[in-house]
Amino acid sequence: MPSHPRNLRRAGAIKVLLIVLGAIFAGFILICAGCLTLAYFKTKPLVAEGIRNTAATPLDSTELSQAQRDRIQACIDRIMTAVDNNKINVTQLGVIGEEMKSGRYHSLSLIEVARSRIAGLLQHDAKRSEDASSVIDRLARGVQQGRIGRDRLARVLDIVTTSNEVGDRASKTELTEVEAEDFLEAALKEVDRAEIPNEPYQVDLAGELEKILNKVLGGAPSGSPAESDGPEAASKTPASSESHKSSGE
């Protein structure tokens, strides 16, 4: 049958073509996998750096106690160590970043930075400085205890922050006296509306960050201070102790 060799040649050519196509497809898959792996390992440090910057926001505040600073820095070190040791993935980092920005931590950080800026503006007027500190204490308490809603808080923070195209807030580098007065007036309106007591309050900013990390990464690492018994525990006022109960609800 004269057509038999031709059919064999055709079948052989098809077989070779399939092998070549298979090799090309396999190579394409390997290249894509390599690109995705490369993108993953490049993305993770970038995400981690963004989280580090957000976590470090309150460190710009000169009013923050050293104990709070140390605990916040310990949290930052914990995140970066987990990244370096490949003990955290991009998804977990994303959850941490979202919890920080959408939760109380970032809002309280911005309030503390505003406190520092305003303290600098009013440093030569003891009475106004004391009144401002009282209003900001009440605002921080209302936020940490969940008694001032996000929309209402946003209108107050708009005065002392800037926002980018995706809505991420950052503290203004400098505040004018007019901005400081507008912020304090708006804050006073909200704390009065929410009936926040006019008494000293020490916000546990580090505790908010510790809760986020413990939620995503598990319990606090050995040797790190617990939320309720950090280095400041002995000096907490009754009002600040109440904040732990409320913030944990």
CSV table of C-alpha atoms in Angstrom, one decimal:
chain,number,residue,atom,x,y,z
A,1,MET,CA,0.0,0.0,0.0
A,2,PRO,CA,1.8,3.1,-1.3
A,3,SER,CA,0.1,5.5,1.2
A,4,HIS,CA,1.3,3.6,4.2
A,5,PRO,CA,4.8,5.2,4.4
A,6,ARG,CA,3.2,8.6,3.9
A,7,ASN,CA,0.8,8.0,6.7
A,8,LEU,CA,3.7,7.0,9.0
A,9,ARG,CA,5.6,10.0,8.0
A,10,ARG,CA,2.6,12.2,8.7
A,11,ALA,CA,2.0,10.5,12.1
A,12,GLY,CA,5.7,11.0,13.0
A,13,ALA,CA,5.6,14.6,12.0
A,14,ILE,CA,2.5,15.2,14.2
A,15,LYS,CA,4.2,13.4,17.1
A,16,VAL,CA,7.3,15.5,16.8
A,17,LEU,CA,5.1,18.6,16.5
A,18,LEU,CA,3.2,17.7,19.6
A,19,ILE,CA,6.4,17.1,21.5
A,20,VAL,CA,7.8,20.5,20.4
A,21,LEU,CA,4.5,22.2,21.4
A,22,GLY,CA,4.5,20.4,24.7
A,23,ALA,CA,8.1,21.5,25.3
A,24,ILE,CA,7.2,25.1,24.4
A,25,PHE,CA,4.2,25.0,26.7
A,26,ALA,CA,6.2,23.5,29.6
A,27,GLY,CA,8.8,26.2,29.1
A,28,PHE,CA,6.2,28.9,29.1
A,29,ILE,CA,4.7,27.5,32.3
A,30,LEU,CA,8.2,27.4,33.9
A,31,ILE,CA,8.8,31.0,32.8
A,32,CYS,CA,5.5,32.2,34.2
A,33,ALA,CA,6.1,30.4,37.5
A,34,GLY,CA,9.6,32.0,37.7
A,35,CYS,CA,8.1,35.4,37.0
A,36,LEU,CA,5.4,34.9,39.7
A,37,THR,CA,8.0,33.7,42.2
A,38,LEU,CA,10.2,36.6,41.4
A,39,ALA,CA,7.3,39.0,41.7
A,40,TYR,CA,6.3,37.4,45.0
A,41,PHE,CA,9.8,37.8,46.5
A,42,LYS,CA,10.0,41.4,45.3
A,43,THR,CA,6.5,42.2,46.5
A,44,LYS,CA,6.8,40.9,50.0
A,45,PRO,CA,9.6,43.3,51.1
A,46,LEU,CA,7.7,46.2,49.6
A,47,VAL,CA,4.6,45.4,51.5
A,48,ALA,CA,6.6,44.9,54.6
A,49,GLU,CA,8.2,48.3,54.2
A,50,GLY,CA,4.8,49.9,53.8
A,51,ILE,CA,3.7,48.3,57.0
A,52,ARG,CA,6.9,49.4,58.8
A,53,ASN,CA,6.2,53.0,57.8
A,54,THR,CA,2.6,52.9,59.0
A,55,ALA,CA,3.6,51.3,62.3
A,56,ALA,CA,6.3,53.9,62.8
A,57,THR,CA,3.9,56.8,62.4
A,58,PRO,CA,3.5,57.5,66.1
A,59,LEU,CA,7.3,57.5,66.6
A,60,ASP,CA,7.2,61.0,65.1
A,61,SER,CA,5.3,62.1,68.2
A,62,THR,CA,7.5,63.7,70.9
A,63,GLU,CA,4.7,63.2,73.4
A,64,LEU,CA,4.8,59.4,73.2
A,65,SER,CA,6.3,57.7,76.3
A,66,GLN,CA,9.5,55.8,75.9
A,67,ALA,CA,7.8,52.6,77.1
A,68,GLN,CA,5.2,52.9,74.3
A,69,ARG,CA,8.0,53.6,71.8
A,70,ASP,CA,9.9,50.5,72.8
A,71,ARG,CA,6.8,48.3,72.5
A,72,ILE,CA,5.9,49.7,69.1
A,73,GLN,CA,9.5,49.2,67.9
A,74,ALA,CA,9.4,45.6,69.2
A,75,CYS,CA,6.3,45.0,67.0
A,76,ILE,CA,8.1,46.5,64.0
A,77,ASP,CA,11.1,44.3,64.7
A,78,ARG,CA,8.8,41.3,65.0
A,79,ILE,CA,7.3,41.9,61.6
A,80,MET,CA,10.6,42.4,59.9
A,81,THR,CA,12.2,39.4,61.5
A,82,ALA,CA,9.2,37.2,60.3
A,83,VAL,CA,9.8,38.6,56.8
A,84,ASP,CA,13.5,37.9,56.9
A,85,ASN,CA,13.0,34.4,58.2
A,86,ASN,CA,10.2,33.7,55.7
A,87,LYS,CA,7.7,33.1,58.6
A,88,ILE,CA,5.0,35.3,57.1
A,89,ASN,CA,3.5,35.5,53.6
A,90,VAL,CA,2.2,38.3,51.5
A,91,THR,CA,-1.5,37.5,52.5
A,92,GLN,CA,-0.7,37.8,56.2
A,93,LEU,CA,1.2,41.0,55.6
A,94,GLY,CA,-1.8,42.4,53.7
A,95,VAL,CA,-4.1,41.5,56.6
A,96,ILE,CA,-1.8,43.3,59.1
A,97,GLY,CA,-1.6,46.3,56.8
A,98,GLU,CA,-5.4,46.5,56.4
A,99,GLU,CA,-6.0,46.0,60.1
A,100,MET,CA,-3.6,48.8,60.9
A,101,LYS,CA,-5.1,51.3,58.4
A,102,SER,CA,-8.8,50.5,58.9
A,103,GLY,CA,-8.6,49.9,62.6
A,104,ARG,CA,-7.8,52.1,65.6
A,105,TYR,CA,-4.0,51.9,65.4
A,106,HIS,CA,-3.5,54.3,62.5
A,107,SER,CA,-6.2,56.8,63.7
A,108,LEU,CA,-4.7,56.9,67.2
A,109,SER,CA,-1.2,57.3,65.6
A,110,LEU,CA,-2.4,60.4,63.7
A,111,ILE,CA,-4.0,61.8,66.8
A,112,GLU,CA,-0.8,61.4,68.8
A,113,VAL,CA,1.3,63.1,66.0
A,114,ALA,CA,-1.3,65.9,66.0
A,115,ARG,CA,-0.9,66.2,69.8
A,116,SER,CA,2.9,66.6,69.4
A,117,ARG,CA,2.5,69.3,66.6
A,118,ILE,CA,0.0,71.2,68.7
A,119,ALA,CA,2.1,71.0,71.8
A,120,GLY,CA,4.9,72.7,69.9
A,121,LEU,CA,2.6,75.5,68.8
A,122,LEU,CA,1.2,76.1,72.2
A,123,GLN,CA,4.4,75.6,74.3
A,124,HIS,CA,4.4,79.2,75.5
A,125,ASP,CA,0.8,79.2,76.6
A,126,ALA,CA,0.4,76.8,79.5
A,127,LYS,CA,-3.4,77.2,79.8
A,128,ARG,CA,-4.1,76.6,76.1
A,129,SER,CA,-1.7,73.7,76.1
A,130,GLU,CA,-3.4,72.1,79.0
A,131,ASP,CA,-6.8,72.5,77.5
A,132,ALA,CA,-5.6,71.1,74.2
A,133,SER,CA,-4.1,68.1,75.9
A,134,SER,CA,-7.4,67.4,77.7
A,135,VAL,CA,-9.4,67.5,74.4
A,136,ILE,CA,-6.9,65.2,72.7
A,137,ASP,CA,-7.0,62.8,75.7
A,138,ARG,CA,-10.8,62.6,75.3
A,139,LEU,CA,-10.6,62.2,71.6
A,140,ALA,CA,-8.1,59.3,71.9
A,141,ARG,CA,-10.2,57.7,74.5
A,142,GLY,CA,-13.4,57.9,72.4
A,143,VAL,CA,-11.5,56.3,69.5
A,144,GLN,CA,-9.9,53.5,71.5
A,145,GLN,CA,-13.2,52.7,73.2
A,146,GLY,CA,-15.1,52.8,69.9
A,147,ARG,CA,-17.4,55.7,71.0
A,148,ILE,CA,-16.5,58.0,68.1
A,149,GLY,CA,-17.4,56.6,64.6
A,150,ARG,CA,-15.0,56.5,61.7
A,151,ASP,CA,-16.9,59.0,59.6
A,152,ARG,CA,-17.0,61.5,62.4
A,153,LEU,CA,-13.4,61.0,63.2
A,154,ALA,CA,-12.4,61.4,59.6
A,155,ARG,CA,-13.9,64.9,59.5
A,156,VAL,CA,-11.7,65.8,62.5
A,157,LEU,CA,-8.5,64.2,61.1
A,158,ASP,CA,-9.1,65.9,57.7
A,159,ILE,CA,-7.8,69.1,59.4
A,160,VAL,CA,-4.4,67.7,60.4
A,161,THR,CA,-3.7,65.1,57.7
A,162,THR,CA,-3.4,64.7,54.0
A,163,SER,CA,-4.8,61.9,51.8
A,164,ASN,CA,-3.4,60.3,48.6
A,165,GLU,CA,-5.4,59.1,45.7
A,166,VAL,CA,-6.3,55.8,47.4
A,167,GLY,CA,-7.3,57.5,50.6
A,168,ASP,CA,-4.3,56.7,52.7
A,169,ARG,CA,-3.8,59.3,55.4
A,170,ALA,CA,-0.5,60.9,56.5
A,171,SER,CA,0.1,63.6,59.1
A,172,LYS,CA,0.8,67.1,57.8
A,173,THR,CA,4.5,67.9,58.3
A,174,GLU,CA,3.6,71.2,60.0
A,175,LEU,CA,0.4,72.7,61.4
A,176,THR,CA,-0.6,76.3,61.5
A,177,GLU,CA,-2.3,77.8,64.6
A,178,VAL,CA,-5.5,78.1,62.6
A,179,GLU,CA,-5.4,74.4,61.8
A,180,ALA,CA,-4.6,73.5,65.4
A,181,GLU,CA,-7.6,75.6,66.6
A,182,ASP,CA,-9.9,74.1,64.0
A,183,PHE,CA,-8.8,70.6,64.9
A,184,LEU,CA,-9.3,71.2,68.7
A,185,GLU,CA,-12.7,72.8,68.0
A,186,ALA,CA,-13.9,69.8,65.8
A,187,ALA,CA,-12.5,67.3,68.3
A,188,LEU,CA,-14.2,69.0,71.3
A,189,LYS,CA,-17.5,68.9,69.4
A,190,GLU,CA,-17.2,65.2,68.9
A,191,VAL,CA,-16.1,64.3,72.4
A,192,ASP,CA,-18.9,66.4,73.9
A,193,ARG,CA,-21.4,64.7,71.6
A,194,ALA,CA,-20.1,61.2,72.6
A,195,GLU,CA,-20.0,62.3,76.3
A,196,ILE,CA,-16.4,61.3,76.8
A,197,PRO,CA,-15.3,62.1,80.4
A,198,ASN,CA,-13.0,65.1,80.9
A,199,GLU,CA,-10.3,63.3,82.8
A,200,PRO,CA,-6.7,62.1,82.2
A,201,TYR,CA,-6.4,59.2,79.8
A,202,GLN,CA,-3.3,57.3,78.6
A,203,VAL,CA,-3.9,55.6,75.3
A,204,ASP,CA,-2.3,52.2,74.9
A,205,LEU,CA,-1.2,52.6,71.3
A,206,ALA,CA,1.3,49.8,71.4
A,207,GLY,CA,-1.4,47.5,72.7
A,208,GLU,CA,-3.5,48.1,69.6
A,209,LEU,CA,-0.5,47.0,67.4
A,210,GLU,CA,0.3,44.0,69.5
A,211,LYS,CA,-3.3,42.8,69.2
A,212,ILE,CA,-3.1,43.0,65.4
A,213,LEU,CA,0.1,41.0,65.3
A,214,ASN,CA,-1.0,38.4,67.8
A,215,LYS,CA,-4.2,37.9,65.8
A,216,VAL,CA,-2.4,37.3,62.5
A,217,LEU,CA,0.9,35.7,63.8
A,218,GLY,CA,-0.3,34.0,67.0
A,219,GLY,CA,0.5,34.8,70.6
A,220,ALA,CA,3.2,37.3,71.6
A,221,PRO,CA,6.8,36.0,71.2
A,222,SER,CA,8.7,34.9,74.3
A,223,GLY,CA,10.1,37.8,76.2
A,224,SER,CA,7.8,40.5,74.7
A,225,PRO,CA,5.4,42.4,77.0
A,226,ALA,CA,1.8,41.4,77.1
A,227,GLU,CA,-0.9,44.0,76.3
A,228,SER,CA,-2.1,44.2,79.8
A,229,ASP,CA,1.2,44.1,81.7
A,230,GLY,CA,3.6,46.2,79.6
A,231,PRO,CA,6.2,48.4,81.2
A,232,GLU,CA,3.7,51.2,81.8
A,233,ALA,CA,1.2,49.0,83.7
A,234,ALA,CA,2.2,50.2,87.1
A,235,SER,CA,1.7,53.9,86.1
A,236,LYS,CA,-1.7,53.5,84.4
A,237,THR,CA,-4.5,55.7,85.6
A,238,PRO,CA,-7.9,54.2,86.4
A,239,ALA,CA,-9.1,55.8,83.1
A,240,SER,CA,-6.5,54.1,81.1
A,241,SER,CA,-7.2,50.7,82.8
A,242,GLU,CA,-10.8,51.1,81.7
A,243,SER,CA,-9.6,51.6,78.1
A,244,HIS,CA,-8.2,48.0,78.1
A,245,LYS,CA,-11.5,46.6,79.0
A,246,SER,CA,-13.4,48.7,76.4
A,247,SER,CA,-10.9,48.1,73.6
A,248,GLY,CA,-11.0,44.4,74.2
A,249,GLU,CA,-14.8,44.2,73.9
